[in-house]
Amino acid sequence: MPAPAEDRIQAVERRFQALERRFRTMVEVQKAAVSRGGGEQWFQTVEWWLQDAEERFEEAERAQAEEERRFQLIMGDEHQNVGTFVTTMAKGSNRGEDPTPSRRMRMDTDPNTAITDVLTKCDDYQLFQLTKFYRDRIEQAIEEGVEGLSLMLTGEDHFSGQEYHKVTELAEMGNKANSSNLLLNLVMEKGSRTRRVMWESFVKMHRLPKLDKILKELQELGPDPFDYMNIGRGLSEIPSHLKDVQQKHKETLRVQTETLRVNTILIKEKVKIFQLVTLYTELTVISTVRDRTLVEHELLARGRDHEEWREKHLRGELEKIRTDQLFQSSFSRRKSKSGSSAAVSGVAGIGKTTMVQKIVYDWATGQIYPHFQFVFSFKFRELNALNCRINLWNLILIFYPYLRNILGELWKNPEGLLFIFDGLDEFKDSIEFADDQRNTEPQYMCTDPECRCKVSDIVYSLIQHKLLPGCSVLVTSRPTASHLLEKAEISVWAEILGFVGEERKEYFNKYFEDQAVAAAVFKHVEENEILYTMCYNPSYCWILGLSLGPFFTQSDRKQQRVPRTITQLYSYYIYNILKNHGREIESPRDVLLKIGEMAFTGVSEKKIVFTNGDLIKYNLQPSQFLSGFMMELLERDDSAQSVVYTFPHLTIQEFVAALAQFLTPDPGDIRKLLSEAHSKEDGRFEIFLRFVVGLSSSQSARPLEEFLGPFLHQTICAVIDWVKEKVEGEIGNTASETGKRILLNTFHYLFESQNQTLVRVTVGSVKKLTFSGLRLTPIDCAVLSHVIGLCDTIEHLNLEHCSIQCEGLQRLGPVLHKCHVLRLGCNKLGDSGVKLLSAALRNPDCKIQTLGLWENGLTASCTLDLSSALSTNRSLTGLDLSNNKLGDSGVKILSAALRNPDCKIQDLDLWSNDLTGSCSEDLSSALSTNRSLMVLNLSNNKLGDSGVKLLSEALRNPDCKIQKLDLDGVDLTDSCAEDLSSALSTNRSLTDLSLGSNCFTDRSVPALRSLILTRRSLERIWLRANQFSSNGKRHLESLRESRPGLSVGV
């Protein structure tokens, strides 16, 4: 029998009282965190709790209402069944067997219910395994919510106050990675109950994308995720007679991968050999891949995207994945025992092949993937030479002939095999995973390792688990070819971001043996925003090292000649090759022209690998000189090995192609060639065009002319004329995003040209530049700074919604003071961005009159710098700070600047800034003394009646100059109507008043009518979205007839 209702109610009441005591304890604990300047995460967590509690209360109320409704129905129809009904409801409620329809609907639709069910079914050991399985990802996932999670565990009495402080102190110091690591260590030490509470807390937490991702995966895995977690865990031990062969295979792979060959530009040492573990620098890899269509040059687009990815990572949306997590980890999303396939995407030169080399080396030396018994690594570039039909057996023997006698046994245990295919973008055959024929017609499928078929069919069948189901496959590709894998059976997707933060510096420290040279080169790169942003790509770092190294190691080089543009950098790269190889050949100009013509054809046809046939076509012969520009690669074909050639990096190919345009004695119609290249929408010529324009500059051409002779003057003039025509043609075409992007590209041409006269001629008369809505990288901002710096006419610069952030603003800093109107809204500038802007405002030559900073995440912390600048600046009259979080304390500091007699602000927008009536006294004081402020927007703040009453006192002052006052949505009621009307009736300047979206009723109509009738200067009053009746509205609207030109919005 259930307990009496009264006893149960008392039990519920006691539980609420216990919860209240625990909550109060947490409040006391949190006071210390708030006093240290922390606590924001606590408020967020409490908000989550309250929201959850409110939802549960609503459910209880609905259940109560439903029970009452049923009771009333029964009372009306069958009085004798009342007892039975109540007893049934009580039993169902007690056991949780018959939830109300509303509760049942919530259970059906709430994804958290499915996760909670999984956790409920887990015993302690399974939950331990689950935590271990997801440990690395959980550590990343909780970084942004570590304080809140720690608070939850403290509230449930699993963490002591001291442990809570240890975790939160690390987070408050900015060391969230160590903080989350400490929290997980504590949880694992404390045992099963704490682990369970932690997972239950995960379900309650919101707005942590990485954590939501893990929970969603658990939900998708269904009621029993543990089979999935154990795929491949119980692999059998390798038979003893295979161990010797495996050891030989590992030793072979170790020898093949333990060294890293780095090309140089020297004759005696064309290739430097480093130990892989010495030079290898970890890359940042993320467990997701972009999917939008590439419309610009691949490397340019990825350069911009790299900034976006980093921004998202800071917001906690991207998960980093290590190379040892591509298989048999929680990242593998396919619930399947037929094997796992992983795809890693990355732009040219980002380090895909080197990463593959490191994976193979680490496996061969026993550091990763012990469950794989054999690893087979292939390059698509080498597979191109296999033109005949072949089976997997023979394919492996071509590369690993010593495995001949054991392959048959390996097929029996495919779960122990990993196949790696590097460089899908270089594969000459097409693999269509979306092709239904491959799935239905036998000739397209390869299901037997001894079945002869095309190489593409073998690769397809391995990835799709039709051949050796159970094996694992890793494929790498540039983004331009990764779309081919969209329909493939891929378990893990990843993208290499390249170097982030200190990883750049680490590369240079490893590249140069002399650490003084490494520091000097990195300092130069770091100070040059163009070069520094390029350094996310390891290949760019290599080119920078080759080009810049000599400037800091040779005494005959002058520091001021160190390259600053990309064209100058590549010019010195080629200069160093010519200096070391130029004497080997009679006419380096003629040979380089031929190499350049071949390179241009390659750019046109998206071709990066060249054969002996290509060399013959362009009358080139293998030589020491040629090998200075191109790498020789051995490529296996059906019967032997042949040599193919490739430039060390795609951008070197593009530079040599551009250089050829200045070496040819018969340039033809160079302007037509440039226009056709510019018209290609896929962006394949974008870097080429920048190099062509850059080479028209004497600074870039001079070092090369020392070995190649003078560049053709006719070509230089034609290129400059073409750029002039392009810039002038695009300068006013910024209505669309495409037009803005094209104009920005032409500005990049101007930057590469370093032709100051050309900039002034093309942009010198422009008064307005707008790139609003176009995401700009720090490189783009540096280019804009260069152009604006050479022009004195640009008065209006609109960069709203450009995501420039503080880093981009820093590049623009030197020229901001030149603009009259500067619109920087919605750029995530933060308080540090305002510090930079304040420096521009203090510049004695500052011309800024209007400054837009809406929605930039500004807080009270920035107002000291801003206030200081406003007190000294003589030009600024309009300041938009709307939709930030300055708060009362921030406005208090700003008010001090407004009281300064030298402050010239006429228009101040503080819409939606978390203001309350507490700031009104400071504002009122400022309005009473300020002689310039005419427009003030305080809408969407919680000023209330008391705040507006204080403001009214200032408005009575005859010296107050306010003409337009916006008080929409500031929580006004009828209580302040009389004060406001009285104050404004004596004000002589007000012409425009907005009081919409408040709580005025008909009680305020007399005061408002009096205001409108007595304040003859008033031209417009806005009263929409208040609580007037129809009659009240008619009374107010009738006042429009009281004088011509009066606008009354009700």
mmCIF file of C-alpha atoms in Angstrom, residues 590-732:
data_model
loop_
_atom_site.group_PDB
_atom_site.id
_atom_site.type_symbol
_atom_site.label_atom_id
_atom_site.label_comp_id
_atom_site.label_asym_id
_atom_site.label_seq_id
_atom_site.Cartn_x
_atom_site.Cartn_y
_atom_site.Cartn_z
ATOM 1 C CA ASP A 590 66.257 30.521 -71.890
ATOM 2 C CA VAL A 591 66.012 27.425 -69.712
ATOM 3 C CA LEU A 592 63.963 29.179 -67.033
ATOM 4 C CA LEU A 593 61.622 30.483 -69.751
ATOM 5 C CA LYS A 594 60.992 26.895 -70.904
ATOM 6 C CA ILE A 595 60.451 25.699 -67.336
ATOM 7 C CA GLY A 596 58.050 28.612 -66.831
ATOM 8 C CA GLU A 597 56.076 27.827 -69.966
ATOM 9 C CA MET A 598 55.662 24.222 -68.808
ATOM 10 C CA ALA A 599 54.683 25.464 -65.358
ATOM 11 C CA PHE A 600 52.049 27.791 -66.872
ATOM 12 C CA THR A 601 50.514 24.905 -68.811
ATOM 13 C CA GLY A 602 50.405 22.963 -65.557
ATOM 14 C CA VAL A 603 48.612 25.814 -63.753
ATOM 15 C CA SER A 604 46.129 26.079 -66.634
ATOM 16 C CA GLU A 605 45.426 22.339 -66.598
ATOM 17 C CA LYS A 606 45.740 21.871 -62.805
ATOM 18 C CA LYS A 607 48.722 19.603 -63.388
ATOM 19 C CA ILE A 608 51.525 19.293 -60.834
ATOM 20 C CA VAL A 609 53.390 16.151 -61.967
ATOM 21 C CA PHE A 610 55.450 16.260 -65.191
ATOM 22 C CA THR A 611 56.957 13.365 -67.160
ATOM 23 C CA ASN A 612 59.968 13.045 -69.430
ATOM 24 C CA GLY A 613 57.509 13.524 -72.287
ATOM 25 C CA ASP A 614 56.606 16.961 -70.905
ATOM 26 C CA LEU A 615 60.309 17.884 -70.693
ATOM 27 C CA ILE A 616 60.853 16.841 -74.319
ATOM 28 C CA LYS A 617 57.814 18.888 -75.405
ATOM 29 C CA TYR A 618 59.379 22.038 -73.926
ATOM 30 C CA ASN A 619 62.910 21.156 -75.127
ATOM 31 C CA LEU A 620 64.178 20.570 -71.595
ATOM 32 C CA GLN A 621 66.720 17.999 -70.462
ATOM 33 C CA PRO A 622 67.362 16.625 -66.977
ATOM 34 C CA SER A 623 70.253 18.565 -65.494
ATOM 35 C CA GLN A 624 71.740 19.846 -62.267
ATOM 36 C CA PHE A 625 70.201 23.234 -63.105
ATOM 37 C CA LEU A 626 66.704 21.777 -63.611
ATOM 38 C CA SER A 627 66.914 19.828 -60.364
ATOM 39 C CA GLY A 628 67.377 23.128 -58.544
ATOM 40 C CA PHE A 629 63.783 24.017 -59.477
ATOM 41 C CA MET A 630 62.061 20.649 -59.671
ATOM 42 C CA MET A 631 62.091 17.544 -57.528
ATOM 43 C CA GLU A 632 62.777 14.171 -59.143
ATOM 44 C CA LEU A 633 60.480 11.409 -57.988
ATOM 45 C CA LEU A 634 60.758 7.701 -58.735
ATOM 46 C CA GLU A 635 57.526 6.277 -60.067
ATOM 47 C CA ARG A 636 56.917 2.570 -60.584
ATOM 48 C CA ASP A 637 55.267 1.477 -63.798
ATOM 49 C CA ASP A 638 54.344 -1.969 -65.035
ATOM 50 C CA SER A 639 57.865 -3.204 -65.684
ATOM 51 C CA ALA A 640 60.361 -0.788 -64.154
ATOM 52 C CA GLN A 641 60.817 2.539 -62.440
ATOM 53 C CA SER A 642 60.631 5.887 -64.202
ATOM 54 C CA VAL A 643 61.359 9.442 -63.114
ATOM 55 C CA VAL A 644 58.722 12.159 -62.891
ATOM 56 C CA TYR A 645 59.179 15.781 -61.877
ATOM 57 C CA THR A 646 57.267 18.174 -59.679
ATOM 58 C CA PHE A 647 57.880 21.609 -58.228
ATOM 59 C CA PRO A 648 58.531 21.526 -54.482
ATOM 60 C CA HIS A 649 55.330 23.468 -53.897
ATOM 61 C CA LEU A 650 52.391 24.556 -56.028
ATOM 62 C CA THR A 651 53.143 28.240 -55.391
ATOM 63 C CA ILE A 652 56.707 27.809 -56.723
ATOM 64 C CA GLN A 653 55.205 26.429 -59.928
ATOM 65 C CA GLU A 654 52.906 29.458 -60.088
ATOM 66 C CA PHE A 655 55.791 31.868 -59.483
ATOM 67 C CA VAL A 656 57.939 30.330 -62.251
ATOM 68 C CA ALA A 657 54.897 30.483 -64.574
ATOM 69 C CA ALA A 658 54.543 34.198 -63.781
ATOM 70 C CA LEU A 659 58.273 34.807 -64.232
ATOM 71 C CA ALA A 660 58.136 33.351 -67.752
ATOM 72 C CA GLN A 661 55.847 36.213 -68.833
ATOM 73 C CA PHE A 662 58.745 38.667 -68.338
ATOM 74 C CA LEU A 663 61.405 36.507 -70.003
ATOM 75 C CA THR A 664 59.744 35.800 -73.336
ATOM 76 C CA PRO A 665 60.965 37.965 -76.242
ATOM 77 C CA ASP A 666 57.471 37.865 -77.760
ATOM 78 C CA PRO A 667 54.884 38.452 -75.019
ATOM 79 C CA GLY A 668 51.987 38.660 -77.466
ATOM 80 C CA ASP A 669 48.826 40.108 -75.960
ATOM 81 C CA ILE A 670 49.778 39.856 -72.285
ATOM 82 C CA ARG A 671 46.747 41.892 -71.223
ATOM 83 C CA LYS A 672 44.443 39.400 -72.920
ATOM 84 C CA LEU A 673 46.213 36.511 -71.188
ATOM 85 C CA LEU A 674 45.831 38.225 -67.807
ATOM 86 C CA SER A 675 42.161 39.014 -68.395
ATOM 87 C CA GLU A 676 41.403 35.424 -69.381
ATOM 88 C CA ALA A 677 43.207 34.150 -66.293
ATOM 89 C CA HIS A 678 41.328 36.660 -64.125
ATOM 90 C CA SER A 679 37.998 35.475 -65.523
ATOM 91 C CA LYS A 680 38.453 31.876 -64.303
ATOM 92 C CA GLU A 681 35.955 31.540 -61.477
ATOM 93 C CA ASP A 682 37.670 28.585 -59.774
ATOM 94 C CA GLY A 683 40.556 30.858 -58.774
ATOM 95 C CA ARG A 684 43.299 28.626 -60.219
ATOM 96 C CA PHE A 685 45.184 31.695 -61.502
ATOM 97 C CA GLU A 686 44.794 33.932 -58.448
ATOM 98 C CA ILE A 687 48.280 33.432 -57.004
ATOM 99 C CA PHE A 688 49.772 33.454 -60.495
ATOM 100 C CA LEU A 689 48.218 36.870 -61.142
ATOM 101 C CA ARG A 690 49.543 38.272 -57.881
ATOM 102 C CA PHE A 691 53.012 37.087 -58.810
ATOM 103 C CA VAL A 692 52.780 38.623 -62.297
ATOM 104 C CA VAL A 693 51.817 42.010 -60.855
ATOM 105 C CA GLY A 694 54.444 41.693 -58.148
ATOM 106 C CA LEU A 695 57.177 41.013 -60.701
ATOM 107 C CA SER A 696 56.352 44.298 -62.442
ATOM 108 C CA SER A 697 57.968 45.935 -59.393
ATOM 109 C CA SER A 698 61.665 46.740 -59.625
ATOM 110 C CA GLN A 699 62.141 45.595 -56.018
ATOM 111 C CA SER A 700 61.066 42.066 -56.944
ATOM 112 C CA ALA A 701 62.703 42.022 -60.380
ATOM 113 C CA ARG A 702 66.122 43.457 -59.420
ATOM 114 C CA PRO A 703 67.692 40.394 -57.782
ATOM 115 C CA LEU A 704 66.515 38.105 -60.620
ATOM 116 C CA GLU A 705 67.743 40.465 -63.358
ATOM 117 C CA GLU A 706 71.259 40.013 -61.980
ATOM 118 C CA PHE A 707 71.239 36.471 -63.468
ATOM 119 C CA LEU A 708 68.461 36.577 -66.060
ATOM 120 C CA GLY A 709 68.999 39.970 -67.668
ATOM 121 C CA PRO A 710 66.460 42.804 -67.791
ATOM 122 C CA PHE A 711 62.743 42.053 -67.803
ATOM 123 C CA LEU A 712 60.891 43.069 -70.925
ATOM 124 C CA HIS A 713 59.857 46.718 -70.466
ATOM 125 C CA GLN A 714 56.885 46.230 -72.791
ATOM 126 C CA THR A 715 55.505 43.507 -70.511
ATOM 127 C CA ILE A 716 56.017 45.576 -67.353
ATOM 128 C CA CYS A 717 54.064 48.503 -68.846
ATOM 129 C CA ALA A 718 51.284 46.198 -70.085
ATOM 130 C CA VAL A 719 50.909 44.587 -66.638
ATOM 131 C CA ILE A 720 50.734 47.985 -64.900
ATOM 132 C CA ASP A 721 48.120 49.193 -67.409
ATOM 133 C CA TRP A 722 46.092 46.017 -66.856
ATOM 134 C CA VAL A 723 46.127 46.463 -63.069
ATOM 135 C CA LYS A 724 45.131 50.124 -63.448
ATOM 136 C CA GLU A 725 42.205 49.122 -65.667
ATOM 137 C CA LYS A 726 41.104 46.366 -63.260
ATOM 138 C CA VAL A 727 41.189 48.526 -60.131
ATOM 139 C CA GLU A 728 39.383 51.439 -61.771
ATOM 140 C CA GLY A 729 36.792 49.032 -63.191
ATOM 141 C CA GLU A 730 36.039 47.398 -59.838
ATOM 142 C CA ILE A 731 36.329 50.365 -57.461
ATOM 143 C CA GLY A 732 32.621 51.204 -57.544
#
